[in-house]
Amino acid sequence: MIADPISATTPAGLSERYQEVRQYSEALCRPLTTEDYVVQPVIDVSPPKWHLGHTTWFWETFVLVPHRPGYRIFHDDFSFVFNSYYEAVGKRVLRADRGNLTRPTVEEVYRYRAYVDEQMHAFLESADLTPELHSLVELGLNHEQQHQELLLTDIKYILGHNPLFPGYHPPTPSLLRRGSDPHPASFGGLGSAGSAPFQGPGANHPLPSKEGAGGWSEGIYTIGYRGDGFHFDNEKGVHKVYLQAFDLERSLVTNGEYLEFVESGGYRQFRYWLADGWAWVNENRIEAPLYWHRIDGQWWHYTFDGLKPVDPDEPVCHVSFYEADAFARRRGRRLPTEFEWEAAATTGGFDWGRLWEWTNSAYLPYPGFQTAEGAVGEYNGKFMINQMVLRGGSVATPAGHSRPTYRNFFQPDKRWQFTGIRLVKK
Amino acid sequence: MIADPISATTPAGLSERYQEVRQYSEALCRPLTTEDYVVQPVIDVSPPKWHLGHTTWFWETFVLVPHRPGYRIFHDDFSFVFNSYYEAVGKRVLRADRGNLTRPTVEEVYRYRAYVDEQMHAFLESADLTPELHSLVELGLNHEQQHQELLLTDIKYILGHNPLFPGYHPPTPSLLRRGSDPHPASFGGLGSAGSAPFQGPGANHPLPSKEGAGGWSEGIYTIGYRGDGFHFDNEKGVHKVYLQAFDLERSLVTNGEYLEFVESGGYRQFRYWLADGWAWVNENRIEAPLYWHRIDGQWWHYTFDGLKPVDPDEPVCHVSFYEADAFARRRGRRLPTEFEWEAAATTGGFDWGRLWEWTNSAYLPYPGFQTAEGAVGEYNGKFMINQMVLRGGSVATPAGHSRPTYRNFFQPDKRWQFTGIRLVKK
Amino acid sequence: MIADPISATTPAGLSERYQEVRQYSEALCRPLTTEDYVVQPVIDVSPPKWHLGHTTWFWETFVLVPHRPGYRIFHDDFSFVFNSYYEAVGKRVLRADRGNLTRPTVEEVYRYRAYVDEQMHAFLESADLTPELHSLVELGLNHEQQHQELLLTDIKYILGHNPLFPGYHPPTPSLLRRGSDPHPASFGGLGSAGSAPFQGPGANHPLPSKEGAGGWSEGIYTIGYRGDGFHFDNEKGVHKVYLQAFDLERSLVTNGEYLEFVESGGYRQFRYWLADGWAWVNENRIEAPLYWHRIDGQWWHYTFDGLKPVDPDEPVCHVSFYEADAFARRRGRRLPTEFEWEAAATTGGFDWGRLWEWTNSAYLPYPGFQTAEGAVGEYNGKFMINQMVLRGGSVATPAGHSRPTYRNFFQPDKRWQFTGIRLVKK
Amino acid sequence: MIADPISATTPAGLSERYQEVRQYSEALCRPLTTEDYVVQPVIDVSPPKWHLGHTTWFWETFVLVPHRPGYRIFHDDFSFVFNSYYEAVGKRVLRADRGNLTRPTVEEVYRYRAYVDEQMHAFLESADLTPELHSLVELGLNHEQQHQELLLTDIKYILGHNPLFPGYHPPTPSLLRRGSDPHPASFGGLGSAGSAPFQGPGANHPLPSKEGAGGWSEGIYTIGYRGDGFHFDNEKGVHKVYLQAFDLERSLVTNGEYLEFVESGGYRQFRYWLADGWAWVNENRIEAPLYWHRIDGQWWHYTFDGLKPVDPDEPVCHVSFYEADAFARRRGRRLPTEFEWEAAATTGGFDWGRLWEWTNSAYLPYPGFQTAEGAVGEYNGKFMINQMVLRGGSVATPAGHSRPTYRNFFQPDKRWQFTGIRLVKK
């Protein structure tokens, strides 16, 4: 989920915030071995080294080069290596698969980061920043934070597909720890050590006072970001929608409920599945959520604490849209639309932020959506096809990336993000 | 676009209507050579023989077997051959690619049709049909009519990809000819001989009195089928939507306008394209609409009259969603949503029905959508993922399948249907 | 196995022989329905219609156009449609998959054949043929006969993959019937009706007087065609080889012996298989020879008489090189080299000609092999890589294509030809 | 080219030889960054880390576990990770792509090596080794040396496909340096620093006294390994072959000669190519040898010294069999058979050992070839299909792996080994 923001907040202590965000990216990677930084086991998962380099390339390319006079780029070839968009092909046409790029080394990438950070601090402290530059820096910070969530999900994929099932225990930066941790060990498939620092805003919501679904009445609701803070262009375009009455479950679907679906043959009965989902299940021989393994008749799943037994009381995690939708059909329920979800989240009454929640809305532009001018905004709307919206945020989501209007999106077969299921009673 | 209807009209002369619809399917195929009936050049295109058999299998399986006492099925193996859903695998597991099934022969399929027709007439004339059976027959008629449109598009694909570019001139059943033909030869890429009988309802609409876009104001609109006639389940669920003001172009995009896009390099500039569309263009080396050929510097396209020069004044046809969307971006416009389209079509003011019009709405369920019980309704919602909605109808659409609430749907890369582009002024 | 001959016999009654060969191609196809002529279920199998057209195009292109003054070609586009080599791309670049070419129709192809035959007869009877032209005509006849064998194997594939398992019973042209038929019904998977006319030269060999293997001693043997008759360039280049002593089994491996391999898990034990063979078995889920089906615990196979129980006493047919090799290893035996085979066949002592016999020789040039000049010889050696040699001939091989020096060749995974197994005792 | 030897030499100073070979594997890797050890850019190329682990696993599995009482294996899971044959699937079924295995780390692999080496030294020094154990150790040494050549070719591939084109300069172990270095800088695409230590036996042959081809007369030659030293099972089976007279070029084809082929359109003229080769050229858009880049109209190639201009006087390197064969056809020549090559190499008269030389012989068993019993020999013959034989050895071949009877083999499209071309005058 990489989109580019176009609005900005009033800057305050921008240099400090810059430092904090940048250090956190590195803190996430410090527990890794050098080897862990390098590989790309599937196309969706980028090497951690690439994330560290790409976010740095962003600062160099969009802030330092155009706005810091006399800036000298760190290395001529890094633009080719760390540019995420290959449309404008350079002079050398090499198939530069990210997972085969052993050079630049991890150490060089850290030196690249240090060099750019030094330049950025000088820039941020000395410059008389215009509002446009403030916005641009804010954008860069949010861009890097989005990659922090991807770092976590990609690291989990890399380690979780290693036959040794190694654990992962990042240090917890004190600046990022917020509040107490109501969640038990290995929550959300993340592992106890990992849950504290990545606590989503959900922890700040009061837990629902009563079980079951909450009802929302028919009528006009307003959708879209209305505040002054940072937000992305895809959540702009405040507009009204007309919703029918709906009942949204207060709780996410649990492992125990999902296990019943697995054990009763849910993956082998085509009547629960969308046609494309049924093809996906069969072509990939899907039998359970990602990271689940049945060992000697018992279900285990990989977490950041290693292989652990599946806890039936925790929310089910790492399911695709197809699985979420099939589960809902089996239960005689459905997934909410993104508008129902936003309306409910805005008016309160349920806890969210633990897992990204699949909605039954396709990722499409809001009324009046405009692609921003220039290189930064070039790709804003280009992903608005063949993807479904997720709402809420997860334990891996950095602070500030979980808000009721935030639109995350992935193809319906993706499940390496921290994704879960919330049902609507029809 | 195969969906199953669940409502029905009051039957009147059902046996006659049955005969008319059934004869029309055969009339569409009579100009074919036996060879043309057999092949499946791409997965989307079914052999005409299969359409003739499958629609017959529908009557046998869902009407005659359960509701006509003493009915003997025509051939034991035809259920396996003509069933469109292979989920319930039969005893023999053979990869039965439709395009390799030389048997049953065309002649056998016609005998199968004759046998079932005789039984159906006896059934329709003798039976004291319950309302449920009336509905079921109505469903079968609409099912067969949907396949009539596919027959035309599939025949066009088969002949249009033959290096001899043979023409196709079906007889025009007098019962189906309606009104005068305002459209010039080779309209819509169909060819002059073909345009008359497949005239959509658009011809019945008054031509717009003035050029340019028509404006619709912000507010609540009602969506969904509200009449008493036949309709499909995906257009049920009358509900309100809230729309922003929008201006819809009165005319479809023309070949001349689209040619400018082609000639100015529109297919080679990634900034106009959705990411998936750009991948589609490059992987398939797309350079123009389907059926277009540049021969000695001149653009030609295959029509039912054979290869013809592209007429700049006709609407552009056979474009994918990706192409429609890229063209719109290039013009600083966008495609309408299906709700804008329906609101506009319901309130009149523009001519439609010549080509299916891509909307920027994903094919998703309306509020309260319910999957029908039983075998007929089994698959109603299973296609509601990864597809975009088209509205309007085309010159190939049988009468009764073009109404303002009708929802057609295809994946965004498909373009062998008669698809065109209508823009919204942002 | 399409190679082009470059030598020729003394012509005698060439016009009559031409007629006989040409009529036999048509006789093979007459039992087909029009539909059977059209399809190409896998890339290896060409539509019968294409074979009929391609062999005719050969006469037109290489004999009539260059050597018959005033000849007018039948149709401008047929060269594009029936040319087997697409390297020199014509002006229109269309993906002309053979199995999707509904036009020209079967009837047009027969008219094409009649037109060319009339011209050929006039040419053969009037012309004072040079030796070079005699050779060219001989080449054309052998080319057409090679396609006659492919017609049979392709027809078997088309009908044998139809869920109705239709039979096939070509008329037996009296001119082609030779001798009595010692083979029981459905021999070699061909079916009783089919076996008579396609009898290979093996029937002319005396049946072996005793069971078991025959021994050949160490020494120098001469390989290659030494006669005056027609032969292909790949069997030219008479040369000596030095062979170790070897014992060749007098009989082909039977279904009964092969069944033991199947039933005892031979397809699931990797130690019998070449690495590439093991990958082939697993990727394609191979469990038995082509055309075999296990139905209710019993093994059946498709023959030209329809589905028949597998007869344990017949030779096993339709196996790939990988299967032949794995079976041999399981038995502690090996396949012969093509030189051992030829040495043994030349000196007599075993019956051959029922099935093509896989050898453990790669298809490579003989010493002194030269590519012929000009269009006809252009492709002579281009297939000499990644293929294994088969020797002997089969029940589907036309007379004159079974001789001890004839080299057939296919990739090691192919098995739609009539292929069997003969072992060497190590 | 991994095959397993089955014979052995008389051991002398086995422990010292063990140490030398083991240290050399590590010496080859020491210049690498940790990142370079991890990746697998194409299926043929294994991560250097995997080579280091796999060779160690070999000692542990086949020597220490069965023959050293009380030996404790280093890590339970390493057998799964470093076993090259996955046929016997373990309890955990994970897709263990070698290039995604970040754990065990490089450091752990070196610890694994140290542990096994310590155990092996104790074993070799204390044990009263039977001849069978001597043979087994000899086999392990040769196995590790084969991987040393692969280490070099795989490292070249990894670094040569990095957009930074890093150099590679292994230390030169004094024990392995032999004689003077007659080859100029960046010989064979290897780079100056790299050429000295990897010098093949060719350097020991006298340079040919005169230019041009040398003639060998028709007659019987003896093929196969006849000495007492170590050799592989595929070169056993001494036997006679009968060869026609042939002239073998004394020199390898040079870059300059090959450039003429490239520049004159050799890659775009199908008449020079085998059919499969032509498909390979077009599907992979091949235009030059591997590692060649045309930059601003000039040809460069990657060597261990980085990008260097192509030197027209050096032998062309990194060509596939398809390219070698097409080049030969273009010159009116052909490639030698492996028997011609061995006959010529045995009788002397030309320099070899710089590059592996493609022959026109398929990799097939010699007469009497027997698969060895037990786990070590299990796979001896399994690669004898779809591969072509190479003879000679290269600058990357360890001493003792270049002898006139040694049979290397690869699929005809492979070219990441140090492969060149020697022609036979027809």
PDB file of N, CA and C in Angstrom, chain B residues 79-136:
ATOM      1  N   SER B  79     -24.767 -33.868 -20.685  1.00  0.00           N
ATOM      2  CA  SER B  79     -24.711 -33.070 -19.474  1.00  0.00           C
ATOM      3  C   SER B  79     -23.268 -32.705 -19.153  1.00  0.00           C
ATOM      4  N   PHE B  80     -22.392 -33.677 -19.364  1.00  0.00           N
ATOM      5  CA  PHE B  80     -20.977 -33.424 -19.123  1.00  0.00           C
ATOM      6  C   PHE B  80     -20.415 -32.427 -20.133  1.00  0.00           C
ATOM      7  N   VAL B  81     -20.843 -32.565 -21.367  1.00  0.00           N
ATOM      8  CA  VAL B  81     -20.269 -31.746 -22.442  1.00  0.00           C
ATOM      9  C   VAL B  81     -20.776 -30.310 -22.401  1.00  0.00           C
ATOM     10  N   PHE B  82     -22.029 -30.119 -22.069  1.00  0.00           N
ATOM     11  CA  PHE B  82     -22.630 -28.789 -22.213  1.00  0.00           C
ATOM     12  C   PHE B  82     -22.892 -28.068 -20.896  1.00  0.00           C
ATOM     13  N   ASN B  83     -22.478 -28.658 -19.800  1.00  0.00           N
ATOM     14  CA  ASN B  83     -22.580 -27.991 -18.513  1.00  0.00           C
ATOM     15  C   ASN B  83     -21.490 -26.940 -18.433  1.00  0.00           C
ATOM     16  N   SER B  84     -21.861 -25.727 -18.112  1.00  0.00           N
ATOM     17  CA  SER B  84     -20.839 -24.681 -18.090  1.00  0.00           C
ATOM     18  C   SER B  84     -20.037 -24.687 -16.793  1.00  0.00           C
ATOM     19  N   TYR B  85     -20.523 -25.408 -15.809  1.00  0.00           N
ATOM     20  CA  TYR B  85     -19.832 -25.418 -14.525  1.00  0.00           C
ATOM     21  C   TYR B  85     -19.277 -26.806 -14.264  1.00  0.00           C
ATOM     22  N   TYR B  86     -17.982 -26.874 -14.129  1.00  0.00           N
ATOM     23  CA  TYR B  86     -17.368 -28.187 -13.986  1.00  0.00           C
ATOM     24  C   TYR B  86     -17.040 -28.519 -12.533  1.00  0.00           C
ATOM     25  N   GLU B  87     -17.595 -27.794 -11.593  1.00  0.00           N
ATOM     26  CA  GLU B  87     -17.195 -28.004 -10.207  1.00  0.00           C
ATOM     27  C   GLU B  87     -17.517 -29.420  -9.741  1.00  0.00           C
ATOM     28  N   ALA B  88     -18.717 -29.864 -10.065  1.00  0.00           N
ATOM     29  CA  ALA B  88     -19.092 -31.218  -9.680  1.00  0.00           C
ATOM     30  C   ALA B  88     -18.597 -32.145 -10.767  1.00  0.00           C
ATOM     31  N   VAL B  89     -17.433 -32.697 -10.550  1.00  0.00           N
ATOM     32  CA  VAL B  89     -16.778 -33.478 -11.591  1.00  0.00           C
ATOM     33  C   VAL B  89     -17.467 -34.825 -11.755  1.00  0.00           C
ATOM     34  N   GLY B  90     -17.668 -35.219 -12.990  1.00  0.00           N
ATOM     35  CA  GLY B  90     -18.298 -36.504 -13.271  1.00  0.00           C
ATOM     36  C   GLY B  90     -17.326 -37.646 -13.072  1.00  0.00           C
ATOM     37  N   LYS B  91     -17.768 -38.817 -13.450  1.00  0.00           N
ATOM     38  CA  LYS B  91     -16.951 -40.001 -13.191  1.00  0.00           C
ATOM     39  C   LYS B  91     -15.694 -40.040 -14.045  1.00  0.00           C
ATOM     40  N   ARG B  92     -15.835 -39.549 -15.286  1.00  0.00           N
ATOM     41  CA  ARG B  92     -14.662 -39.537 -16.154  1.00  0.00           C
ATOM     42  C   ARG B  92     -13.993 -38.176 -16.089  1.00  0.00           C
ATOM     43  N   VAL B  93     -12.767 -38.150 -15.713  1.00  0.00           N
ATOM     44  CA  VAL B  93     -12.075 -36.874 -15.633  1.00  0.00           C
ATOM     45  C   VAL B  93     -11.233 -36.688 -16.886  1.00  0.00           C
ATOM     46  N   LEU B  94     -11.785 -36.010 -17.846  1.00  0.00           N
ATOM     47  CA  LEU B  94     -11.068 -35.708 -19.075  1.00  0.00           C
ATOM     48  C   LEU B  94     -11.001 -34.196 -19.206  1.00  0.00           C
ATOM     49  N   ARG B  95      -9.907 -33.719 -19.689  1.00  0.00           N
ATOM     50  CA  ARG B  95      -9.832 -32.280 -19.919  1.00  0.00           C
ATOM     51  C   ARG B  95     -10.641 -31.973 -21.166  1.00  0.00           C
ATOM     52  N   ALA B  96     -11.837 -31.527 -20.949  1.00  0.00           N
ATOM     53  CA  ALA B  96     -12.769 -31.393 -22.045  1.00  0.00           C
ATOM     54  C   ALA B  96     -12.796 -29.957 -22.538  1.00  0.00           C
ATOM     55  N   ASP B  97     -11.686 -29.519 -23.112  1.00  0.00           N
ATOM     56  CA  ASP B  97     -11.655 -28.170 -23.662  1.00  0.00           C
ATOM     57  C   ASP B  97     -12.752 -28.044 -24.704  1.00  0.00           C
ATOM     58  N   ARG B  98     -13.539 -27.012 -24.539  1.00  0.00           N
ATOM     59  CA  ARG B  98     -14.677 -26.857 -25.437  1.00  0.00           C
ATOM     60  C   ARG B  98     -14.271 -26.818 -26.904  1.00  0.00           C
ATOM     61  N   GLY B  99     -13.136 -26.236 -27.179  1.00  0.00           N
ATOM     62  CA  GLY B  99     -12.731 -26.054 -28.571  1.00  0.00           C
ATOM     63  C   GLY B  99     -12.153 -27.301 -29.200  1.00  0.00           C
ATOM     64  N   ASN B 100     -12.048 -28.376 -28.462  1.00  0.00           N
ATOM     65  CA  ASN B 100     -11.539 -29.622 -29.038  1.00  0.00           C
ATOM     66  C   ASN B 100     -12.600 -30.696 -29.155  1.00  0.00           C
ATOM     67  N   LEU B 101     -13.825 -30.340 -28.793  1.00  0.00           N
ATOM     68  CA  LEU B 101     -14.905 -31.323 -28.793  1.00  0.00           C
ATOM     69  C   LEU B 101     -15.526 -31.410 -30.177  1.00  0.00           C
ATOM     70  N   THR B 102     -14.961 -32.259 -31.017  1.00  0.00           N
ATOM     71  CA  THR B 102     -15.520 -32.381 -32.366  1.00  0.00           C
ATOM     72  C   THR B 102     -16.849 -33.128 -32.343  1.00  0.00           C
ATOM     73  N   ARG B 103     -17.057 -33.943 -31.347  1.00  0.00           N
ATOM     74  CA  ARG B 103     -18.332 -34.628 -31.150  1.00  0.00           C
ATOM     75  C   ARG B 103     -18.937 -34.178 -29.838  1.00  0.00           C
ATOM     76  N   PRO B 104     -20.236 -34.105 -29.688  1.00  0.00           N
ATOM     77  CA  PRO B 104     -21.246 -34.334 -30.721  1.00  0.00           C
ATOM     78  C   PRO B 104     -21.094 -33.344 -31.870  1.00  0.00           C
ATOM     79  N   THR B 105     -21.527 -33.783 -33.049  1.00  0.00           N
ATOM     80  CA  THR B 105     -21.393 -32.946 -34.238  1.00  0.00           C
ATOM     81  C   THR B 105     -22.447 -31.828 -34.229  1.00  0.00           C
ATOM     82  N   VAL B 106     -22.264 -30.907 -35.138  1.00  0.00           N
ATOM     83  CA  VAL B 106     -23.236 -29.821 -35.296  1.00  0.00           C
ATOM     84  C   VAL B 106     -24.615 -30.408 -35.578  1.00  0.00           C
ATOM     85  N   GLU B 107     -24.657 -31.387 -36.441  1.00  0.00           N
ATOM     86  CA  GLU B 107     -25.943 -31.985 -36.794  1.00  0.00           C
ATOM     87  C   GLU B 107     -26.600 -32.614 -35.559  1.00  0.00           C
ATOM     88  N   GLU B 108     -25.803 -33.300 -34.760  1.00  0.00           N
ATOM     89  CA  GLU B 108     -26.358 -33.894 -33.540  1.00  0.00           C
ATOM     90  C   GLU B 108     -26.890 -32.828 -32.585  1.00  0.00           C
ATOM     91  N   VAL B 109     -26.183 -31.716 -32.526  1.00  0.00           N
ATOM     92  CA  VAL B 109     -26.638 -30.637 -31.650  1.00  0.00           C
ATOM     93  C   VAL B 109     -27.970 -30.083 -32.138  1.00  0.00           C
ATOM     94  N   TYR B 110     -28.109 -29.954 -33.461  1.00  0.00           N
ATOM     95  CA  TYR B 110     -29.402 -29.491 -33.977  1.00  0.00           C
ATOM     96  C   TYR B 110     -30.501 -30.520 -33.688  1.00  0.00           C
ATOM     97  N   ARG B 111     -30.162 -31.793 -33.755  1.00  0.00           N
ATOM     98  CA  ARG B 111     -31.162 -32.805 -33.412  1.00  0.00           C
ATOM     99  C   ARG B 111     -31.532 -32.747 -31.926  1.00  0.00           C
ATOM    100  N   TYR B 112     -30.535 -32.483 -31.137  1.00  0.00           N
ATOM    101  CA  TYR B 112     -30.767 -32.293 -29.703  1.00  0.00           C
ATOM    102  C   TYR B 112     -31.727 -31.109 -29.469  1.00  0.00           C
ATOM    103  N   ARG B 113     -31.459 -30.027 -30.187  1.00  0.00           N
ATOM    104  CA  ARG B 113     -32.349 -28.869 -30.069  1.00  0.00           C
ATOM    105  C   ARG B 113     -33.777 -29.222 -30.498  1.00  0.00           C
ATOM    106  N   ALA B 114     -33.897 -29.915 -31.616  1.00  0.00           N
ATOM    107  CA  ALA B 114     -35.233 -30.247 -32.121  1.00  0.00           C
ATOM    108  C   ALA B 114     -35.994 -31.129 -31.122  1.00  0.00           C
ATOM    109  N   TYR B 115     -35.269 -32.070 -30.552  1.00  0.00           N
ATOM    110  CA  TYR B 115     -35.884 -32.970 -29.579  1.00  0.00           C
ATOM    111  C   TYR B 115     -36.370 -32.206 -28.353  1.00  0.00           C
ATOM    112  N   VAL B 116     -35.523 -31.362 -27.845  1.00  0.00           N
ATOM    113  CA  VAL B 116     -35.897 -30.595 -26.658  1.00  0.00           C
ATOM    114  C   VAL B 116     -36.998 -29.596 -26.982  1.00  0.00           C
ATOM    115  N   ASP B 117     -36.926 -28.984 -28.165  1.00  0.00           N
ATOM    116  CA  ASP B 117     -37.967 -28.026 -28.538  1.00  0.00           C
ATOM    117  C   ASP B 117     -39.339 -28.698 -28.613  1.00  0.00           C
ATOM    118  N   GLU B 118     -39.373 -29.876 -29.198  1.00  0.00           N
ATOM    119  CA  GLU B 118     -40.639 -30.594 -29.300  1.00  0.00           C
ATOM    120  C   GLU B 118     -41.217 -30.881 -27.912  1.00  0.00           C
ATOM    121  N   GLN B 119     -40.327 -31.314 -27.040  1.00  0.00           N
ATOM    122  CA  GLN B 119     -40.750 -31.589 -25.672  1.00  0.00           C
ATOM    123  C   GLN B 119     -41.176 -30.309 -24.957  1.00  0.00           C
ATOM    124  N   MET B 120     -40.469 -29.255 -25.190  1.00  0.00           N
ATOM    125  CA  MET B 120     -40.798 -27.992 -24.523  1.00  0.00           C
ATOM    126  C   MET B 120     -42.148 -27.450 -25.003  1.00  0.00           C
ATOM    127  N   HIS B 121     -42.393 -27.556 -26.312  1.00  0.00           N
ATOM    128  CA  HIS B 121     -43.683 -27.080 -26.812  1.00  0.00           C
ATOM    129  C   HIS B 121     -44.815 -27.890 -26.200  1.00  0.00           C
ATOM    130  N   ALA B 122     -44.666 -29.180 -26.155  1.00  0.00           N
ATOM    131  CA  ALA B 122     -45.689 -30.019 -25.528  1.00  0.00           C
ATOM    132  C   ALA B 122     -45.877 -29.607 -24.073  1.00  0.00           C
ATOM    133  N   PHE B 123     -44.763 -29.355 -23.429  1.00  0.00           N
ATOM    134  CA  PHE B 123     -44.819 -28.971 -22.022  1.00  0.00           C
ATOM    135  C   PHE B 123     -45.520 -27.632 -21.841  1.00  0.00           C
ATOM    136  N   LEU B 124     -45.126 -26.640 -22.680  1.00  0.00           N
ATOM    137  CA  LEU B 124     -45.665 -25.286 -22.505  1.00  0.00           C
ATOM    138  C   LEU B 124     -47.135 -25.220 -22.870  1.00  0.00           C
ATOM    139  N   GLU B 125     -47.535 -26.018 -23.834  1.00  0.00           N
ATOM    140  CA  GLU B 125     -48.924 -25.931 -24.278  1.00  0.00           C
ATOM    141  C   GLU B 125     -49.860 -26.724 -23.388  1.00  0.00           C
ATOM    142  N   SER B 126     -49.375 -27.827 -22.855  1.00  0.00           N
ATOM    143  CA  SER B 126     -50.262 -28.667 -22.061  1.00  0.00           C
ATOM    144  C   SER B 126     -50.279 -28.267 -20.594  1.00  0.00           C
ATOM    145  N   ALA B 127     -49.147 -27.845 -20.126  1.00  0.00           N
ATOM    146  CA  ALA B 127     -49.022 -27.703 -18.686  1.00  0.00           C
ATOM    147  C   ALA B 127     -49.858 -26.547 -18.148  1.00  0.00           C
ATOM    148  N   ASP B 128     -50.362 -26.748 -16.990  1.00  0.00           N
ATOM    149  CA  ASP B 128     -50.999 -25.673 -16.247  1.00  0.00           C
ATOM    150  C   ASP B 128     -49.880 -25.047 -15.422  1.00  0.00           C
ATOM    151  N   LEU B 129     -49.174 -24.113 -16.074  1.00  0.00           N
ATOM    152  CA  LEU B 129     -47.933 -23.624 -15.478  1.00  0.00           C
ATOM    153  C   LEU B 129     -48.193 -22.810 -14.215  1.00  0.00           C
ATOM    154  N   THR B 130     -47.453 -23.146 -13.181  1.00  0.00           N
ATOM    155  CA  THR B 130     -47.500 -22.337 -11.969  1.00  0.00           C
ATOM    156  C   THR B 130     -46.698 -21.051 -12.214  1.00  0.00           C
ATOM    157  N   PRO B 131     -46.894 -20.050 -11.407  1.00  0.00           N
ATOM    158  CA  PRO B 131     -46.078 -18.832 -11.546  1.00  0.00           C
ATOM    159  C   PRO B 131     -44.588 -19.132 -11.457  1.00  0.00           C
ATOM    160  N   GLU B 132     -44.225 -20.089 -10.601  1.00  0.00           N
ATOM    161  CA  GLU B 132     -42.811 -20.425 -10.494  1.00  0.00           C
ATOM    162  C   GLU B 132     -42.274 -20.977 -11.814  1.00  0.00           C
ATOM    163  N   LEU B 133     -43.092 -21.815 -12.462  1.00  0.00           N
ATOM    164  CA  LEU B 133     -42.637 -22.369 -13.736  1.00  0.00           C
ATOM    165  C   LEU B 133     -42.592 -21.297 -14.812  1.00  0.00           C
ATOM    166  N   HIS B 134     -43.581 -20.381 -14.770  1.00  0.00           N
ATOM    167  CA  HIS B 134     -43.520 -19.241 -15.686  1.00  0.00           C
ATOM    168  C   HIS B 134     -42.195 -18.500 -15.525  1.00  0.00           C
ATOM    169  N   SER B 135     -41.847 -18.248 -14.281  1.00  0.00           N
ATOM    170  CA  SER B 135     -40.596 -17.530 -14.016  1.00  0.00           C
ATOM    171  C   SER B 135     -39.409 -18.302 -14.545  1.00  0.00           C
ATOM    172  N   LEU B 136     -39.457 -19.604 -14.353  1.00  0.00           N
ATOM    173  CA  LEU B 136     -38.330 -20.423 -14.782  1.00  0.00           C
ATOM    174  C   LEU B 136     -38.174 -20.385 -16.300  1.00  0.00           C
TER     175      LEU B 136
END
